[in-house]
CSV table of C-alpha atoms in Angstrom, one decimal:
chain,number,residue,atom,x,y,z
A,1,MET,CA,-105.6,51.8,-56.3
A,2,GLY,CA,-108.9,50.1,-55.8
A,3,ILE,CA,-109.1,49.0,-52.1
A,4,ARG,CA,-111.9,46.7,-50.9
A,5,ARG,CA,-113.6,48.2,-47.9
A,6,ARG,CA,-113.1,46.3,-44.6
A,7,ILE,CA,-115.4,46.0,-41.6
A,8,ASN,CA,-114.1,48.0,-38.7
A,9,LEU,CA,-112.2,45.3,-36.8
A,10,ILE,CA,-110.1,47.6,-34.4
A,11,LYS,CA,-111.6,47.8,-30.9
A,12,THR,CA,-110.3,50.1,-28.2
A,13,SER,CA,-111.3,50.0,-24.6
A,14,LYS,CA,-110.2,51.2,-21.2
A,15,LEU,CA,-110.0,48.2,-18.8
A,16,ASN,CA,-111.1,48.7,-15.2
A,17,CYS,CA,-107.5,48.5,-14.1
A,18,GLY,CA,-106.6,51.6,-16.1
A,19,ILE,CA,-104.8,50.1,-19.1
A,20,THR,CA,-105.9,50.8,-22.7
A,21,LEU,CA,-106.5,47.6,-24.7
A,22,VAL,CA,-106.5,47.7,-28.5
A,23,THR,CA,-107.5,44.6,-30.4
A,24,GLU,CA,-107.8,43.8,-34.1
A,25,TYR,CA,-109.2,40.4,-34.9
A,26,ILE,CA,-108.0,38.9,-38.2
A,27,PRO,CA,-110.0,35.8,-38.9
A,28,TYR,CA,-108.0,34.5,-41.9
A,29,VAL,CA,-104.6,34.1,-40.1
A,30,GLU,CA,-103.5,31.5,-37.5
A,31,SER,CA,-101.0,33.7,-35.7
A,32,ALA,CA,-101.4,36.5,-33.1
A,33,ALA,CA,-99.1,39.2,-31.8
A,34,VAL,CA,-99.3,41.0,-28.5
A,35,GLY,CA,-97.3,44.2,-27.7
A,36,ILE,CA,-97.1,45.9,-24.3
A,37,TRP,CA,-96.4,49.6,-25.0
A,38,VAL,CA,-95.2,51.9,-22.3
A,39,GLY,CA,-95.3,55.7,-22.7
A,40,THR,CA,-91.7,56.3,-21.7
A,41,GLY,CA,-88.4,56.6,-23.5
A,42,SER,CA,-85.3,58.7,-23.6
A,43,SER,CA,-87.2,62.0,-23.6
A,44,GLU,CA,-88.4,61.1,-20.0
A,45,GLU,CA,-84.8,60.8,-18.7
A,46,ILE,CA,-82.6,63.1,-16.7
A,47,ALA,CA,-79.0,63.6,-17.9
A,48,LYS,CA,-77.5,61.8,-14.9
A,49,HIS,CA,-79.2,58.6,-15.9
A,50,SER,CA,-79.2,58.9,-19.7
A,51,GLY,CA,-79.9,55.6,-21.3
A,52,VAL,CA,-82.0,54.2,-18.4
A,53,SER,CA,-85.0,53.4,-20.6
A,54,HIS,CA,-83.0,51.3,-23.0
A,55,PHE,CA,-81.0,49.7,-20.3
A,56,THR,CA,-84.2,48.8,-18.4
A,57,GLU,CA,-85.6,47.2,-21.6
A,58,HIS,CA,-82.5,45.0,-21.9
A,59,MET,CA,-82.7,44.0,-18.2
A,60,MET,CA,-86.3,42.9,-18.5
A,61,PHE,CA,-85.0,39.8,-20.4
A,62,LYS,CA,-82.4,39.0,-17.6
A,63,GLY,CA,-84.5,37.2,-15.1
A,64,THR,CA,-87.6,37.6,-13.0
A,65,ASP,CA,-88.7,36.2,-9.6
A,66,LYS,CA,-89.9,33.0,-11.2
A,67,ARG,CA,-87.9,32.8,-14.5
A,68,SER,CA,-84.2,33.0,-15.3
A,69,ALA,CA,-83.0,34.7,-18.4
A,70,LYS,CA,-82.6,31.3,-20.1
A,71,GLU,CA,-86.1,30.3,-19.0
A,72,ILE,CA,-87.6,33.4,-20.5
A,73,ALA,CA,-86.1,32.5,-23.8
A,74,SER,CA,-86.9,28.7,-23.6
A,75,ASP,CA,-90.5,29.3,-22.5
A,76,ILE,CA,-91.1,31.4,-25.6
A,77,ASP,CA,-89.3,28.8,-27.8
A,78,LYS,CA,-91.5,26.0,-26.4
A,79,LEU,CA,-94.5,28.0,-27.6
A,80,GLY,CA,-93.0,28.5,-31.1
A,81,GLY,CA,-93.0,32.2,-30.4
A,82,GLN,CA,-90.8,35.2,-31.3
A,83,ILE,CA,-90.1,37.7,-28.6
A,84,ASN,CA,-88.3,41.1,-28.7
A,85,ALA,CA,-88.5,44.7,-27.6
A,86,PHE,CA,-87.3,48.2,-28.5
A,87,THR,CA,-86.9,51.6,-27.0
A,88,GLY,CA,-87.5,54.9,-28.6
A,89,LYS,CA,-87.6,58.5,-27.6
A,90,GLU,CA,-91.2,58.4,-26.4
A,91,ALA,CA,-92.2,54.7,-26.1
A,92,THR,CA,-90.9,51.3,-25.1
A,93,CYS,CA,-92.5,48.2,-26.5
A,94,TYR,CA,-92.2,44.5,-25.5
A,95,TYR,CA,-93.8,42.1,-27.9
A,96,VAL,CA,-94.3,38.4,-28.9
A,97,LYS,CA,-95.8,36.7,-31.9
A,98,THR,CA,-97.0,33.1,-31.7
A,99,THR,CA,-100.0,30.9,-32.6
A,100,GLU,CA,-103.5,31.5,-31.5
A,101,ASN,CA,-103.5,28.7,-28.9
A,102,ASN,CA,-100.3,29.9,-27.2
A,103,LEU,CA,-100.9,33.7,-27.2
A,104,LEU,CA,-101.8,34.1,-23.5
A,105,LYS,CA,-99.0,31.7,-22.4
A,106,ALA,CA,-96.6,33.9,-24.3
A,107,ALA,CA,-98.2,37.1,-23.0
A,108,ASP,CA,-97.7,35.7,-19.4
A,109,VAL,CA,-94.0,35.8,-20.1
A,110,LEU,CA,-94.1,39.4,-21.1
A,111,VAL,CA,-96.2,40.4,-18.0
A,112,ASP,CA,-93.8,38.5,-15.8
A,113,MET,CA,-90.8,40.4,-17.3
A,114,ILE,CA,-92.5,43.8,-16.8
A,115,THR,CA,-93.9,43.2,-13.3
A,116,SER,CA,-91.3,41.0,-11.7
A,117,SER,CA,-87.8,41.6,-13.2
A,118,ARG,CA,-85.1,41.3,-10.5
A,119,PHE,CA,-82.5,43.7,-12.0
A,120,ASP,CA,-79.7,41.6,-10.5
A,121,LYS,CA,-76.5,43.5,-10.0
A,122,GLU,CA,-74.3,40.9,-11.7
A,123,GLU,CA,-76.6,40.7,-14.6
A,124,MET,CA,-76.6,44.5,-14.8
A,125,ASP,CA,-72.8,44.7,-14.8
A,126,ARG,CA,-72.7,42.2,-17.7
A,127,GLU,CA,-75.4,44.0,-19.7
A,128,ARG,CA,-73.9,47.4,-19.1
A,129,LEU,CA,-70.8,46.1,-21.1
A,130,VAL,CA,-73.1,44.8,-23.8
A,131,ILE,CA,-74.7,48.2,-24.2
A,132,CYS,CA,-71.3,49.9,-24.3
A,133,GLU,CA,-70.5,47.6,-27.2
A,134,GLU,CA,-73.7,48.7,-28.8
A,135,ILE,CA,-72.6,52.3,-28.4
A,136,LYS,CA,-69.3,51.5,-30.1
A,137,MET,CA,-71.1,49.7,-32.9
A,138,THR,CA,-73.1,52.8,-33.7
A,139,SER,CA,-70.0,55.0,-33.6
A,140,ASP,CA,-68.2,52.5,-35.9
A,141,THR,CA,-71.0,52.6,-38.4
A,142,PRO,CA,-70.5,55.9,-40.1
A,143,ASP,CA,-73.8,56.2,-42.0
A,144,ASP,CA,-75.7,55.5,-38.8
A,145,LEU,CA,-73.5,57.9,-36.9
A,146,ALA,CA,-74.1,60.7,-39.5
A,147,ILE,CA,-77.9,60.2,-39.4
A,148,ASP,CA,-78.0,60.0,-35.6
A,149,GLU,CA,-75.9,63.2,-35.4
A,150,GLY,CA,-78.1,65.0,-38.0
A,151,LEU,CA,-81.3,64.2,-36.1
A,152,HIS,CA,-79.6,65.2,-32.8
A,153,LEU,CA,-78.6,68.6,-34.2
A,154,VAL,CA,-82.2,69.3,-34.9
A,155,LEU,CA,-83.6,68.0,-31.6
A,156,GLU,CA,-80.8,68.7,-29.1
A,157,SER,CA,-82.5,71.8,-27.7
A,158,SER,CA,-85.4,69.7,-26.5
A,159,SER,CA,-85.8,66.5,-24.4
A,160,LEU,CA,-86.5,64.7,-27.7
A,161,GLY,CA,-82.8,65.1,-28.4
A,162,ASN,CA,-81.8,62.9,-25.5
A,163,SER,CA,-79.6,59.9,-26.4
A,164,ILE,CA,-81.5,56.6,-26.4
A,165,LEU,CA,-78.3,54.6,-25.7
A,166,GLY,CA,-76.8,56.9,-23.1
A,167,THR,CA,-73.0,57.1,-22.5
A,168,PRO,CA,-70.6,54.7,-20.7
A,169,SER,CA,-70.4,57.2,-17.8
A,170,SER,CA,-74.2,57.6,-17.5
A,171,LEU,CA,-74.7,53.8,-17.6
A,172,LYS,CA,-72.3,53.4,-14.7
A,173,ARG,CA,-74.6,55.6,-12.5
A,174,ILE,CA,-77.7,53.4,-13.2
A,175,THR,CA,-77.9,50.9,-10.3
A,176,SER,CA,-80.6,48.3,-9.5
A,177,ASN,CA,-82.3,50.8,-7.2
A,178,VAL,CA,-82.3,53.5,-9.9
A,179,MET,CA,-83.9,51.0,-12.3
A,180,HIS,CA,-86.5,49.8,-9.9
A,181,ASN,CA,-87.5,53.4,-9.2
A,182,TYR,CA,-87.6,54.2,-12.9
A,183,VAL,CA,-90.0,51.3,-13.6
A,184,ARG,CA,-92.1,52.3,-10.5
A,185,ASP,CA,-92.5,55.9,-11.7
A,186,LYS,CA,-92.7,55.4,-15.5
A,187,TYR,CA,-94.3,51.9,-16.1
A,188,THR,CA,-97.7,53.0,-14.9
A,189,LEU,CA,-101.2,52.0,-15.9
A,190,ASP,CA,-102.2,55.4,-17.4
A,191,ARG,CA,-99.3,55.2,-19.8
A,192,MET,CA,-99.6,51.6,-21.0
A,193,VAL,CA,-101.3,50.3,-24.1
A,194,VAL,CA,-101.7,46.6,-24.8
A,195,SER,CA,-102.1,46.0,-28.5
A,196,VAL,CA,-103.2,42.6,-29.8
A,197,ALA,CA,-103.7,41.6,-33.5
A,198,GLY,CA,-104.4,38.4,-35.3
A,199,LYS,CA,-106.5,35.4,-34.3
A,200,PHE,CA,-107.4,35.2,-30.6
A,201,ASP,CA,-110.3,34.9,-28.1
A,202,GLU,CA,-111.1,38.5,-27.3
A,203,GLU,CA,-112.9,37.7,-24.0
A,204,LYS,CA,-110.0,35.7,-22.7
A,205,VAL,CA,-107.5,38.4,-23.7
A,206,ARG,CA,-109.6,41.0,-21.8
A,207,ASP,CA,-109.9,38.9,-18.7
A,208,PHE,CA,-106.1,38.1,-18.8
A,209,PHE,CA,-105.0,41.7,-19.0
A,210,GLU,CA,-107.6,43.0,-16.6
A,211,ASN,CA,-105.7,41.4,-13.8
A,212,ALA,CA,-102.1,41.3,-15.2
A,213,PHE,CA,-100.7,44.4,-13.8
A,214,VAL,CA,-102.2,44.8,-10.3
A,215,SER,CA,-98.8,45.5,-8.8
A,216,MET,CA,-98.2,48.6,-10.9
A,217,GLN,CA,-98.9,52.3,-10.0
A,218,LYS,CA,-101.8,54.1,-11.7
A,219,LYS,CA,-100.3,57.5,-12.6
A,220,GLN,CA,-96.9,58.3,-14.2
A,221,VAL,CA,-94.5,60.6,-12.3
A,222,TYR,CA,-94.0,63.7,-14.4
A,223,THR,CA,-90.6,64.6,-15.8
A,224,GLU,CA,-90.2,68.2,-16.9
A,225,LYS,CA,-89.3,68.4,-20.6
A,226,ARG,CA,-86.8,70.8,-22.1
A,227,GLN,CA,-88.1,72.9,-24.9
A,228,GLY,CA,-85.9,75.1,-27.1
A,229,GLU,CA,-85.9,77.0,-30.3
A,230,TYR,CA,-84.4,75.3,-33.4
A,231,LYS,CA,-81.4,76.9,-35.1
A,232,ALA,CA,-79.3,75.3,-37.8
A,233,LYS,CA,-76.1,73.7,-36.4
A,234,TYR,CA,-73.1,72.0,-38.0
A,235,ARG,CA,-70.9,69.2,-36.9
A,236,SER,CA,-67.9,67.5,-38.4
A,237,ILE,CA,-66.7,64.1,-37.1
A,238,LYS,CA,-63.4,62.6,-38.1
A,239,LYS,CA,-63.2,58.8,-38.6
A,240,ASP,CA,-60.7,56.5,-40.3
A,241,ILE,CA,-62.9,55.7,-43.2
A,242,GLU,CA,-62.8,55.7,-47.0
A,243,GLN,CA,-66.2,57.2,-47.7
A,244,SER,CA,-67.8,60.4,-46.4
A,245,HIS,CA,-71.3,60.5,-44.9
A,246,ILE,CA,-73.6,63.5,-45.2
A,247,CYS,CA,-76.8,64.1,-43.2
A,248,LEU,CA,-78.7,67.3,-43.8
A,249,ALA,CA,-81.6,67.7,-41.4
A,250,THR,CA,-84.3,70.2,-40.6
A,251,LYS,CA,-87.5,70.5,-38.6
A,252,SER,CA,-90.7,69.0,-40.0
A,253,ILE,CA,-94.0,68.2,-38.3
A,254,PRO,CA,-95.4,66.1,-35.4
A,255,LEU,CA,-97.3,62.8,-35.8
A,256,ASP,CA,-100.8,64.4,-35.4
A,257,ASP,CA,-100.3,67.2,-38.0
A,258,GLU,CA,-103.0,67.1,-40.6
A,259,ARG,CA,-100.3,67.7,-43.3
A,260,SER,CA,-98.5,64.4,-42.5
A,261,PHE,CA,-100.0,62.5,-45.5
A,262,ALA,CA,-99.0,65.3,-47.9
A,263,LEU,CA,-95.5,65.4,-46.4
A,264,SER,CA,-95.2,61.6,-46.8
A,265,ILE,CA,-96.0,61.8,-50.5
A,266,LEU,CA,-93.5,64.7,-51.0
A,267,VAL,CA,-90.7,63.0,-49.1
A,268,ASN,CA,-91.2,59.7,-51.0
A,269,SER,CA,-91.1,61.5,-54.3
A,270,PHE,CA,-88.1,63.6,-53.4
A,271,GLY,CA,-85.9,60.9,-52.0
A,272,GLY,CA,-87.8,57.7,-51.0
A,273,SER,CA,-87.4,55.4,-54.0
A,274,MET,CA,-85.2,54.6,-57.1
A,275,SER,CA,-87.3,57.0,-59.2
A,276,SER,CA,-87.1,59.8,-56.7
A,277,ARG,CA,-85.4,63.1,-57.6
A,278,LEU,CA,-82.4,62.6,-55.3
A,279,PHE,CA,-81.7,59.1,-56.5
A,280,GLN,CA,-82.0,60.1,-60.1
A,281,ASN,CA,-79.9,63.3,-59.9
A,282,VAL,CA,-77.2,62.5,-57.2
A,283,ARG,CA,-76.7,58.9,-58.1
A,284,GLU,CA,-77.9,58.1,-61.6
A,285,GLN,CA,-77.0,61.4,-63.4
A,286,LYS,CA,-74.1,62.7,-61.5
A,287,GLY,CA,-72.7,59.4,-60.1
A,288,LEU,CA,-71.8,61.0,-56.7
A,289,ALA,CA,-73.3,58.4,-54.3
A,290,TYR,CA,-74.2,54.8,-54.0
A,291,SER,CA,-76.7,55.5,-51.3
A,292,VAL,CA,-78.8,58.6,-51.2
A,293,TYR,CA,-82.3,59.1,-49.8
A,294,ALA,CA,-84.6,61.3,-47.8
A,295,THR,CA,-86.7,60.3,-44.7
A,296,ASN,CA,-89.0,61.9,-42.3
A,297,SER,CA,-89.3,61.0,-38.6
A,298,SER,CA,-92.3,62.4,-36.7
A,299,LEU,CA,-92.8,62.3,-33.0
A,300,SER,CA,-95.8,63.3,-30.9
A,301,SER,CA,-94.6,66.9,-30.5
A,302,ASP,CA,-91.9,67.4,-33.2
A,303,GLY,CA,-90.4,66.0,-36.4
A,304,VAL,CA,-87.2,65.8,-38.4
A,305,PHE,CA,-86.7,65.6,-42.2
A,306,ALA,CA,-83.3,64.3,-43.2
A,307,ILE,CA,-81.3,63.7,-46.3
A,308,TYR,CA,-78.5,61.2,-46.3
A,309,ALA,CA,-75.7,60.6,-48.9
A,310,GLY,CA,-72.6,58.5,-48.8
A,311,VAL,CA,-70.0,60.0,-51.1
A,312,GLY,CA,-66.2,60.1,-51.8
A,313,GLN,CA,-64.2,62.7,-49.8
A,314,LYS,CA,-63.6,64.7,-53.0
A,315,ASN,CA,-67.3,64.8,-53.8
A,316,ILE,CA,-68.7,66.3,-50.6
A,317,ASN,CA,-69.1,69.8,-52.0
A,318,ARG,CA,-70.5,68.5,-55.3
A,319,ALA,CA,-73.0,66.3,-53.5
A,320,ILE,CA,-74.3,69.0,-51.2
A,321,SER,CA,-74.6,71.3,-54.3
A,322,ALA,CA,-76.6,68.6,-56.1
A,323,ILE,CA,-78.9,68.2,-53.1
A,324,LYS,CA,-79.4,72.0,-52.9
A,325,GLU,CA,-80.2,72.0,-56.6
A,326,GLU,CA,-83.0,69.6,-56.0
A,327,LEU,CA,-84.3,71.5,-53.0
A,328,ASP,CA,-84.3,74.8,-55.1
A,329,LYS,CA,-86.2,73.0,-57.9
A,330,LEU,CA,-88.7,71.8,-55.3
A,331,LYS,CA,-89.2,75.3,-54.0
A,332,ASP,CA,-89.8,76.7,-57.4
A,333,SER,CA,-92.1,74.1,-59.0
A,334,GLY,CA,-93.4,71.4,-56.5
A,335,LEU,CA,-94.3,68.0,-57.9
A,336,THR,CA,-95.5,67.1,-61.4
A,337,ASN,CA,-98.9,65.2,-61.8
A,338,GLU,CA,-97.0,62.0,-62.6
A,339,GLU,CA,-94.7,62.4,-59.5
A,340,LEU,CA,-97.7,63.0,-57.2
A,341,GLU,CA,-99.7,60.0,-58.5
A,342,SER,CA,-96.7,57.7,-58.5
A,343,SER,CA,-95.7,58.5,-55.0
A,344,ARG,CA,-99.3,58.3,-53.8
A,345,GLU,CA,-99.7,54.7,-55.1
A,346,GLN,CA,-96.3,53.7,-53.8
A,347,LEU,CA,-97.2,54.7,-50.2
A,348,LYS,CA,-100.7,53.2,-50.4
A,349,ALA,CA,-99.2,49.9,-51.5
A,350,SER,CA,-96.4,50.1,-48.9
A,351,TYR,CA,-98.9,50.7,-46.1
A,352,ILE,CA,-101.1,47.7,-47.3
A,353,PHE,CA,-98.0,45.5,-47.4
A,354,SER,CA,-97.1,46.4,-43.9
A,355,GLN,CA,-100.6,45.5,-42.7
A,356,GLU,CA,-100.5,42.0,-44.1
A,357,SER,CA,-99.1,40.5,-40.9
A,358,SER,CA,-100.5,40.4,-37.3
A,359,LEU,CA,-97.2,41.9,-36.1
A,360,GLY,CA,-97.5,44.9,-38.5
A,361,ARG,CA,-101.0,45.7,-37.3
A,362,MET,CA,-100.1,45.3,-33.7
A,363,PHE,CA,-97.3,47.8,-34.1
A,364,LYS,CA,-99.4,50.3,-36.0
A,365,ASN,CA,-102.4,50.2,-33.6
A,366,GLY,CA,-100.2,50.2,-30.4
A,367,LYS,CA,-98.1,53.2,-31.5
A,368,ASP,CA,-101.0,55.2,-32.7
A,369,GLN,CA,-103.1,54.6,-29.6
A,370,LEU,CA,-100.2,55.4,-27.3
A,371,LEU,CA,-98.8,58.5,-29.0
A,372,LEU,CA,-102.0,59.9,-30.7
A,373,GLY,CA,-104.7,58.6,-28.4
A,374,ARG,CA,-106.6,56.9,-31.3
A,375,THR,CA,-106.2,54.2,-34.1
A,376,TYR,CA,-106.8,54.4,-37.8
A,377,GLU,CA,-108.7,52.0,-40.0
A,378,GLN,CA,-107.2,51.0,-43.3
A,379,ASP,CA,-109.9,52.8,-45.3
A,380,GLU,CA,-109.1,56.0,-43.4
A,381,ILE,CA,-105.4,55.8,-44.2
A,382,ILE,CA,-106.0,55.1,-47.9
A,383,SER,CA,-108.6,57.9,-48.1
A,384,SER,CA,-106.2,60.4,-46.5
A,385,PHE,CA,-103.5,59.6,-49.2
A,386,ASP,CA,-106.2,59.9,-51.9
A,387,LYS,CA,-107.2,63.4,-50.8
A,388,VAL,CA,-103.7,65.0,-51.1
A,389,SER,CA,-103.7,67.7,-53.7
A,390,HIS,CA,-101.0,69.8,-55.4
A,391,ASP,CA,-102.1,72.7,-53.0
A,392,ASP,CA,-101.3,70.4,-50.1
A,393,ILE,CA,-97.9,69.5,-51.6
A,394,ASN,CA,-97.1,73.2,-52.2
A,395,GLU,CA,-97.9,73.9,-48.6
A,396,VAL,CA,-95.6,71.2,-47.1
A,397,LYS,CA,-92.8,71.8,-49.5
A,398,LYS,CA,-92.2,75.1,-47.6
A,399,LEU,CA,-91.1,72.9,-44.6
A,400,ILE,CA,-88.2,71.3,-46.4
A,401,SER,CA,-87.2,73.3,-49.4
A,402,ASN,CA,-85.3,76.2,-47.7
A,403,PHE,CA,-81.6,75.1,-47.7
A,404,SER,CA,-80.6,77.7,-45.1
A,405,ASN,CA,-82.8,75.9,-42.5
A,406,TYR,CA,-80.7,72.7,-42.7
A,407,SER,CA,-78.3,71.4,-40.1
A,408,LEU,CA,-75.3,69.4,-41.3
A,409,ALA,CA,-73.6,66.4,-39.8
A,410,LEU,CA,-70.6,65.1,-41.7
A,411,VAL,CA,-68.6,62.0,-41.0
A,412,SER,CA,-65.4,61.8,-43.0
A,413,ASN,CA,-61.6,61.0,-42.8
A,414,LYS,CA,-60.7,64.6,-41.9
A,415,ARG,CA,-62.0,67.6,-40.1
A,416,VAL,CA,-64.1,69.9,-42.3
A,417,ASP,CA,-65.2,73.5,-41.7
A,418,VAL,CA,-68.8,72.5,-42.2
A,419,ARG,CA,-70.2,75.9,-41.2
A,420,ARG,CA,-68.2,77.6,-44.0
A,421,LEU,CA,-69.2,74.7,-46.3
A,422,MET,CA,-72.9,75.3,-45.7
A,423,GLU,CA,-72.6,79.1,-45.8
A,424,ASN,CA,-70.9,78.9,-49.2
A,425,HIS,CA,-73.9,77.0,-50.6
A,426,ILE,CA,-76.5,79.2,-48.8
A,427,TRP,CA,-75.1,82.4,-50.3
A,428,LYS,CA,-74.5,81.0,-53.8
């Protein structure tokens, strides 16, 4: 794919207050997005207060010292903006997208939320019920449940395995005081990145954020992380459902691993598109599943590769056998020239598509700066995909092609001896 080279437009600087500011000016758009990234998530939590990161994110929208919950929403609506947030295992992000002229007014709402949220007891009691419904929603969505359980089986020996949502009992223990202390200890200047992308006045943005967080502490309070050795585990979950949901998962690589581009190409070719091996074999040729795919999730210190398939109860064994068949083929022969080139072009195009909005660039720059300590220009990403060779593919295929390394989470309408099921396939 011929990519026109761009001038380096991403700027990273450390403000005097201690926050890292990443800006990318895009002169041909009229919108701008700002994201305030905080280096904390479920991996920073203690078991007693599991879910506090996500609960805190919800409560940031429930009223500050100068705005009610309704006023937070209406102030953004008046600016024609879109506001939202999300919590992960290692990061929490609050963001807004609006027009160039209204960017700093919208950013002021985000700053007010983060620095002056009240965490009112009555609001917390209501939102606690909302999150309990969110937990139920995930449990009632069997494909999500299977994937969540599969990833958890791989990560549960470390702090990265901590639940993002928490449990109803852990949420009850999170009081206003607990939440205030969590924000004080974890929302600190050394672990915050402000990412701005689109059309904006850079000098005004710098001046605004230089003085935006004067009330916040400089250094994050350390939370000791659990680290454990991975061993394949198996779990069967019974649900009153018509379809069975399979998630096979194993360890992969962290975000900063130099093999990440090769692994992305391999994962995409193996199970990331309609022409992928999994889709063609499990769905098109054998007719065992409507939905089947592979995905990789990389974190700053770990990673999980997962295979999902939704199949009929009577086809569980056949589907796992078909997946193992493709893994064995991968182990024996790697990718063809056609597969390598096709997957390479798909991922380059997908990356470029994702960068055609101010919001997409804000997300990429903010996440990379927070978790990797640097940002990547478009030319660098494209070049990294172009450099991947068959030798690189043959190296990373070792990470995912050994079937005996896989954990299995199965959600179906009856209990299944999943250990025996897996061992029967391993020893075939």
